[in-house]
């Protein structure tokens, strides 16, 4: 389903009326009910070629002089809040979170398997066979780790560690896959 920003604005609900309880919750979230622009997502739909499975020993991203755009702390807090509270499918929340902190394209995200997530979810390896920046291991921010662990656990329920981390293992209908 293709949409534009104008259509999205028309479809998004108006901000909820202010109440004392809501104001208290919102006080810690200065970006609540606001559109957030994430420079890291500009490459999400890049037209990379599909890649074959890779089992490389990918270096850390910073060792390749790759640094994704930095999110201001308030933006990072709001992105984490929205992903934790408003994204129903664990693999979609994990995929969008990973795109936000790696600036990876969907092709690169599709290369991540359960085995590419570090045992404590503190790193994730994305592969691309030199199409863009080569295979790289990225540090996972603390706010994204529970999302990635949830996606991995969901995959392990139906598959093994060879399963794609950001695929829907249950085969349910999802509108608007990332």
PDB file of C-alpha atoms in Angstrom:
ATOM      1  CA  UNK A   1       0.000   0.000   0.000  1.00  0.00           C
ATOM      2  CA  UNK A   2       1.699   3.169  -1.202  1.00  0.00           C
ATOM      3  CA  UNK A   3       0.909   6.354   0.707  1.00  0.00           C
ATOM      4  CA  UNK A   4       2.234   9.861   0.833  1.00  0.00           C
ATOM      5  CA  UNK A   5       2.966  12.093   3.798  1.00  0.00           C
ATOM      6  CA  UNK A   6      -0.158  14.132   3.013  1.00  0.00           C
ATOM      7  CA  UNK A   7      -2.270  10.957   3.106  1.00  0.00           C
ATOM      8  CA  UNK A   8      -0.590   9.848   6.327  1.00  0.00           C
ATOM      9  CA  UNK A   9      -1.339  13.181   7.973  1.00  0.00           C
ATOM     10  CA  UNK A  10      -4.976  12.865   6.917  1.00  0.00           C
ATOM     11  CA  UNK A  11      -5.179   9.344   8.349  1.00  0.00           C
ATOM     12  CA  UNK A  12      -3.360   9.986  11.618  1.00  0.00           C
ATOM     13  CA  UNK A  13      -5.618  10.826  14.552  1.00  0.00           C
ATOM     14  CA  UNK A  14      -5.659  14.286  16.067  1.00  0.00           C
ATOM     15  CA  UNK A  15      -3.785  14.708  19.337  1.00  0.00           C
ATOM     16  CA  UNK A  16      -5.810  13.489  22.298  1.00  0.00           C
ATOM     17  CA  UNK A  17      -7.421  16.128  24.522  1.00  0.00           C
ATOM     18  CA  UNK A  18      -5.196  17.143  27.403  1.00  0.00           C
ATOM     19  CA  UNK A  19      -5.999  15.742  30.810  1.00  0.00           C
ATOM     20  CA  UNK A  20      -4.004  16.046  34.008  1.00  0.00           C
ATOM     21  CA  UNK A  21      -3.012  12.356  33.815  1.00  0.00           C
ATOM     22  CA  UNK A  22      -2.101  12.609  30.122  1.00  0.00           C
ATOM     23  CA  UNK A  23      -0.112  15.813  30.725  1.00  0.00           C
ATOM     24  CA  UNK A  24       1.922  14.025  33.401  1.00  0.00           C
ATOM     25  CA  UNK A  25       2.725  11.155  31.032  1.00  0.00           C
ATOM     26  CA  UNK A  26       3.486  13.555  28.166  1.00  0.00           C
ATOM     27  CA  UNK A  27       5.831  15.667  30.303  1.00  0.00           C
ATOM     28  CA  UNK A  28       8.524  12.993  29.929  1.00  0.00           C
ATOM     29  CA  UNK A  29       7.852  12.726  26.184  1.00  0.00           C
ATOM     30  CA  UNK A  30       8.332  16.116  24.512  1.00  0.00           C
ATOM     31  CA  UNK A  31       7.883  14.556  21.040  1.00  0.00           C
ATOM     32  CA  UNK A  32       4.621  12.746  21.836  1.00  0.00           C
ATOM     33  CA  UNK A  33       1.990  13.221  19.097  1.00  0.00           C
ATOM     34  CA  UNK A  34       4.587  14.761  16.775  1.00  0.00           C
ATOM     35  CA  UNK A  35       5.952  13.511  13.464  1.00  0.00           C
ATOM     36  CA  UNK A  36       9.576  12.353  13.806  1.00  0.00           C
ATOM     37  CA  UNK A  37      12.074  12.539  10.958  1.00  0.00           C
ATOM     38  CA  UNK A  38      14.839   9.915  11.176  1.00  0.00           C
ATOM     39  CA  UNK A  39      17.745  10.482   8.762  1.00  0.00           C
ATOM     40  CA  UNK A  40      18.805   6.855   9.298  1.00  0.00           C
ATOM     41  CA  UNK A  41      15.669   5.710   7.452  1.00  0.00           C
ATOM     42  CA  UNK A  42      16.551   7.485   4.190  1.00  0.00           C
ATOM     43  CA  UNK A  43      18.270   4.303   2.957  1.00  0.00           C
ATOM     44  CA  UNK A  44      15.560   1.893   4.152  1.00  0.00           C
ATOM     45  CA  UNK A  45      14.058   1.345   0.694  1.00  0.00           C
ATOM     46  CA  UNK A  46      17.338   1.488  -1.274  1.00  0.00           C
ATOM     47  CA  UNK A  47      17.322  -0.709  -4.346  1.00  0.00           C
ATOM     48  CA  UNK A  48      20.120  -3.071  -3.369  1.00  0.00           C
ATOM     49  CA  UNK A  49      20.425  -6.441  -5.042  1.00  0.00           C
ATOM     50  CA  UNK A  50      19.443  -9.502  -3.046  1.00  0.00           C
ATOM     51  CA  UNK A  51      22.335 -11.325  -1.447  1.00  0.00           C
ATOM     52  CA  UNK A  52      23.101 -14.956  -0.771  1.00  0.00           C
ATOM     53  CA  UNK A  53      23.396 -16.172   2.834  1.00  0.00           C
ATOM     54  CA  UNK A  54      26.674 -15.154   4.431  1.00  0.00           C
ATOM     55  CA  UNK A  55      28.486 -16.531   7.481  1.00  0.00           C
ATOM     56  CA  UNK A  56      31.322 -14.059   7.569  1.00  0.00           C
ATOM     57  CA  UNK A  57      33.157 -12.697  10.581  1.00  0.00           C
ATOM     58  CA  UNK A  58      31.989  -9.139  10.043  1.00  0.00           C
ATOM     59  CA  UNK A  59      33.975  -6.334  11.647  1.00  0.00           C
ATOM     60  CA  UNK A  60      32.323  -3.765  13.894  1.00  0.00           C
ATOM     61  CA  UNK A  61      30.776  -0.888  11.954  1.00  0.00           C
ATOM     62  CA  UNK A  62      33.097   1.704  13.500  1.00  0.00           C
ATOM     63  CA  UNK A  63      36.100  -0.365  12.332  1.00  0.00           C
ATOM     64  CA  UNK A  64      34.871   0.306   8.785  1.00  0.00           C
ATOM     65  CA  UNK A  65      34.446   4.000   9.612  1.00  0.00           C
ATOM     66  CA  UNK A  66      30.672   3.644   9.389  1.00  0.00           C
ATOM     67  CA  UNK A  67      28.612   5.702  11.786  1.00  0.00           C
ATOM     68  CA  UNK A  68      24.829   5.946  11.256  1.00  0.00           C
ATOM     69  CA  UNK A  69      23.161   9.304  11.892  1.00  0.00           C
ATOM     70  CA  UNK A  70      22.918  10.084  15.586  1.00  0.00           C
ATOM     71  CA  UNK A  71      19.466  10.568  17.054  1.00  0.00           C
ATOM     72  CA  UNK A  72      19.098  13.317  19.636  1.00  0.00           C
ATOM     73  CA  UNK A  73      18.303  11.810  23.062  1.00  0.00           C
ATOM     74  CA  UNK A  74      14.684  13.059  23.069  1.00  0.00           C
ATOM     75  CA  UNK A  75      14.103  11.529  19.626  1.00  0.00           C
ATOM     76  CA  UNK A  76      15.697   8.236  20.646  1.00  0.00           C
ATOM     77  CA  UNK A  77      13.511   8.111  23.760  1.00  0.00           C
ATOM     78  CA  UNK A  78      10.344   8.770  21.737  1.00  0.00           C
ATOM     79  CA  UNK A  79      11.258   6.249  19.016  1.00  0.00           C
ATOM     80  CA  UNK A  80      11.917   3.605  21.678  1.00  0.00           C
ATOM     81  CA  UNK A  81       8.636   4.416  23.443  1.00  0.00           C
ATOM     82  CA  UNK A  82       6.618   4.164  20.222  1.00  0.00           C
ATOM     83  CA  UNK A  83       8.239   0.907  19.145  1.00  0.00           C
ATOM     84  CA  UNK A  84       7.765  -0.663  22.583  1.00  0.00           C
ATOM     85  CA  UNK A  85       4.167   0.516  22.998  1.00  0.00           C
ATOM     86  CA  UNK A  86       2.637   0.762  19.544  1.00  0.00           C
ATOM     87  CA  UNK A  87       4.082  -1.975  17.319  1.00  0.00           C
ATOM     88  CA  UNK A  88       2.199  -5.244  17.576  1.00  0.00           C
ATOM     89  CA  UNK A  89       4.489  -7.658  15.748  1.00  0.00           C
ATOM     90  CA  UNK A  90       7.882  -8.232  17.415  1.00  0.00           C
ATOM     91  CA  UNK A  91       9.728  -8.784  14.153  1.00  0.00           C
ATOM     92  CA  UNK A  92       8.415  -5.493  12.698  1.00  0.00           C
ATOM     93  CA  UNK A  93       9.364  -3.542  15.815  1.00  0.00           C
ATOM     94  CA  UNK A  94      12.818  -5.151  15.753  1.00  0.00           C
ATOM     95  CA  UNK A  95      13.248  -4.473  12.029  1.00  0.00           C
ATOM     96  CA  UNK A  96      12.294  -0.809  12.319  1.00  0.00           C
ATOM     97  CA  UNK A  97      14.455  -0.364  15.425  1.00  0.00           C
ATOM     98  CA  UNK A  98      17.424  -1.924  13.614  1.00  0.00           C
ATOM     99  CA  UNK A  99      16.883   0.357  10.617  1.00  0.00           C
ATOM    100  CA  UNK A 100      16.828   3.350  12.958  1.00  0.00           C
ATOM    101  CA  UNK A 101      20.153   2.569  14.645  1.00  0.00           C
ATOM    102  CA  UNK A 102      22.038   1.117  11.630  1.00  0.00           C
ATOM    103  CA  UNK A 103      20.733   3.143   8.644  1.00  0.00           C
ATOM    104  CA  UNK A 104      20.437  -0.205   6.821  1.00  0.00           C
ATOM    105  CA  UNK A 105      18.322  -0.848   3.745  1.00  0.00           C
ATOM    106  CA  UNK A 106      15.610  -3.504   3.675  1.00  0.00           C
ATOM    107  CA  UNK A 107      17.948  -5.703   1.627  1.00  0.00           C
ATOM    108  CA  UNK A 108      20.568  -5.556   4.386  1.00  0.00           C
ATOM    109  CA  UNK A 109      17.928  -6.074   7.087  1.00  0.00           C
ATOM    110  CA  UNK A 110      16.684  -9.162   5.247  1.00  0.00           C
ATOM    111  CA  UNK A 111      20.129 -10.754   5.593  1.00  0.00           C
ATOM    112  CA  UNK A 112      19.910 -10.867   9.400  1.00  0.00           C
ATOM    113  CA  UNK A 113      19.263 -14.293  10.834  1.00  0.00           C
ATOM    114  CA  UNK A 114      18.717 -15.297  14.429  1.00  0.00           C
ATOM    115  CA  UNK A 115      22.348 -16.463  14.546  1.00  0.00           C
ATOM    116  CA  UNK A 116      23.480 -12.925  13.597  1.00  0.00           C
ATOM    117  CA  UNK A 117      22.158 -11.510  16.859  1.00  0.00           C
ATOM    118  CA  UNK A 118      24.713 -11.589  19.667  1.00  0.00           C
ATOM    119  CA  UNK A 119      23.865 -13.909  22.590  1.00  0.00           C
ATOM    120  CA  UNK A 120      22.992 -10.948  24.814  1.00  0.00           C
ATOM    121  CA  UNK A 121      21.501  -8.952  21.883  1.00  0.00           C
ATOM    122  CA  UNK A 122      24.207  -6.301  22.251  1.00  0.00           C
ATOM    123  CA  UNK A 123      25.300  -6.710  18.602  1.00  0.00           C
ATOM    124  CA  UNK A 124      23.728  -7.604  15.281  1.00  0.00           C
ATOM    125  CA  UNK A 125      25.525  -8.492  12.059  1.00  0.00           C
ATOM    126  CA  UNK A 126      24.111  -7.351   8.726  1.00  0.00           C
ATOM    127  CA  UNK A 127      25.466  -8.682   5.436  1.00  0.00           C
ATOM    128  CA  UNK A 128      25.629  -7.105   1.997  1.00  0.00           C
ATOM    129  CA  UNK A 129      28.599  -8.666   0.170  1.00  0.00           C
ATOM    130  CA  UNK A 130      30.143  -5.280  -0.598  1.00  0.00           C
ATOM    131  CA  UNK A 131      27.068  -3.792  -2.263  1.00  0.00           C
ATOM    132  CA  UNK A 132      27.215  -0.783   0.030  1.00  0.00           C
ATOM    133  CA  UNK A 133      29.670  -0.879   2.920  1.00  0.00           C
ATOM    134  CA  UNK A 134      30.336  -4.594   3.303  1.00  0.00           C
ATOM    135  CA  UNK A 135      29.198  -6.913   6.073  1.00  0.00           C
ATOM    136  CA  UNK A 136      29.233  -5.170   9.458  1.00  0.00           C
ATOM    137  CA  UNK A 137      28.448  -5.870  13.078  1.00  0.00           C
ATOM    138  CA  UNK A 138      26.533  -3.057  14.754  1.00  0.00           C
ATOM    139  CA  UNK A 139      26.190  -2.333  18.470  1.00  0.00           C
ATOM    140  CA  UNK A 140      22.544  -2.552  19.584  1.00  0.00           C
ATOM    141  CA  UNK A 141      21.360   0.265  21.853  1.00  0.00           C
ATOM    142  CA  UNK A 142      19.889  -0.869  25.175  1.00  0.00           C
ATOM    143  CA  UNK A 143      16.371   0.285  24.227  1.00  0.00           C
ATOM    144  CA  UNK A 144      16.344  -1.960  21.114  1.00  0.00           C
ATOM    145  CA  UNK A 145      17.656  -5.152  22.739  1.00  0.00           C
ATOM    146  CA  UNK A 146      14.296  -6.363  24.111  1.00  0.00           C
ATOM    147  CA  UNK A 147      12.752  -5.874  20.658  1.00  0.00           C
ATOM    148  CA  UNK A 148      15.479  -7.918  18.956  1.00  0.00           C
ATOM    149  CA  UNK A 149      15.321 -10.629  21.642  1.00  0.00           C
ATOM    150  CA  UNK A 150      11.536 -10.849  21.166  1.00  0.00           C
ATOM    151  CA  UNK A 151      11.953 -11.269  17.395  1.00  0.00           C
ATOM    152  CA  UNK A 152      14.591 -13.975  17.931  1.00  0.00           C
ATOM    153  CA  UNK A 153      12.419 -15.829  20.446  1.00  0.00           C
ATOM    154  CA  UNK A 154       9.464 -15.705  18.067  1.00  0.00           C
ATOM    155  CA  UNK A 155      11.644 -17.186  15.300  1.00  0.00           C
ATOM    156  CA  UNK A 156      12.862 -19.945  17.613  1.00  0.00           C
ATOM    157  CA  UNK A 157       9.250 -20.966  18.314  1.00  0.00           C
ATOM    158  CA  UNK A 158       8.739 -21.964  14.690  1.00  0.00           C
ATOM    159  CA  UNK A 159      12.199 -22.327  13.168  1.00  0.00           C
ATOM    160  CA  UNK A 160      15.807 -22.558  14.211  1.00  0.00           C
ATOM    161  CA  UNK A 161      18.643 -20.054  14.334  1.00  0.00           C
ATOM    162  CA  UNK A 162      18.861 -20.181  10.537  1.00  0.00           C
ATOM    163  CA  UNK A 163      15.547 -18.341  10.245  1.00  0.00           C
ATOM    164  CA  UNK A 164      15.412 -14.765   9.035  1.00  0.00           C
ATOM    165  CA  UNK A 165      15.216 -12.507  12.097  1.00  0.00           C
ATOM    166  CA  UNK A 166      12.830 -10.013  10.516  1.00  0.00           C
ATOM    167  CA  UNK A 167      10.356 -12.343   8.838  1.00  0.00           C
ATOM    168  CA  UNK A 168       6.906 -13.330  10.016  1.00  0.00           C
ATOM    169  CA  UNK A 169       7.274 -16.918  11.248  1.00  0.00           C
ATOM    170  CA  UNK A 170       3.579 -17.238  12.095  1.00  0.00           C
ATOM    171  CA  UNK A 171       2.363 -16.343   8.608  1.00  0.00           C
ATOM    172  CA  UNK A 172      -0.226 -13.892   9.919  1.00  0.00           C
ATOM    173  CA  UNK A 173      -1.553 -11.044   7.820  1.00  0.00           C
ATOM    174  CA  UNK A 174       0.243  -7.785   8.536  1.00  0.00           C
ATOM    175  CA  UNK A 175      -0.657  -4.497   6.886  1.00  0.00           C
ATOM    176  CA  UNK A 176       2.233  -2.279   5.900  1.00  0.00           C
ATOM    177  CA  UNK A 177       5.295  -4.521   6.343  1.00  0.00           C
ATOM    178  CA  UNK A 178       8.422  -2.368   6.606  1.00  0.00           C
TER     179      UNK A 178
END
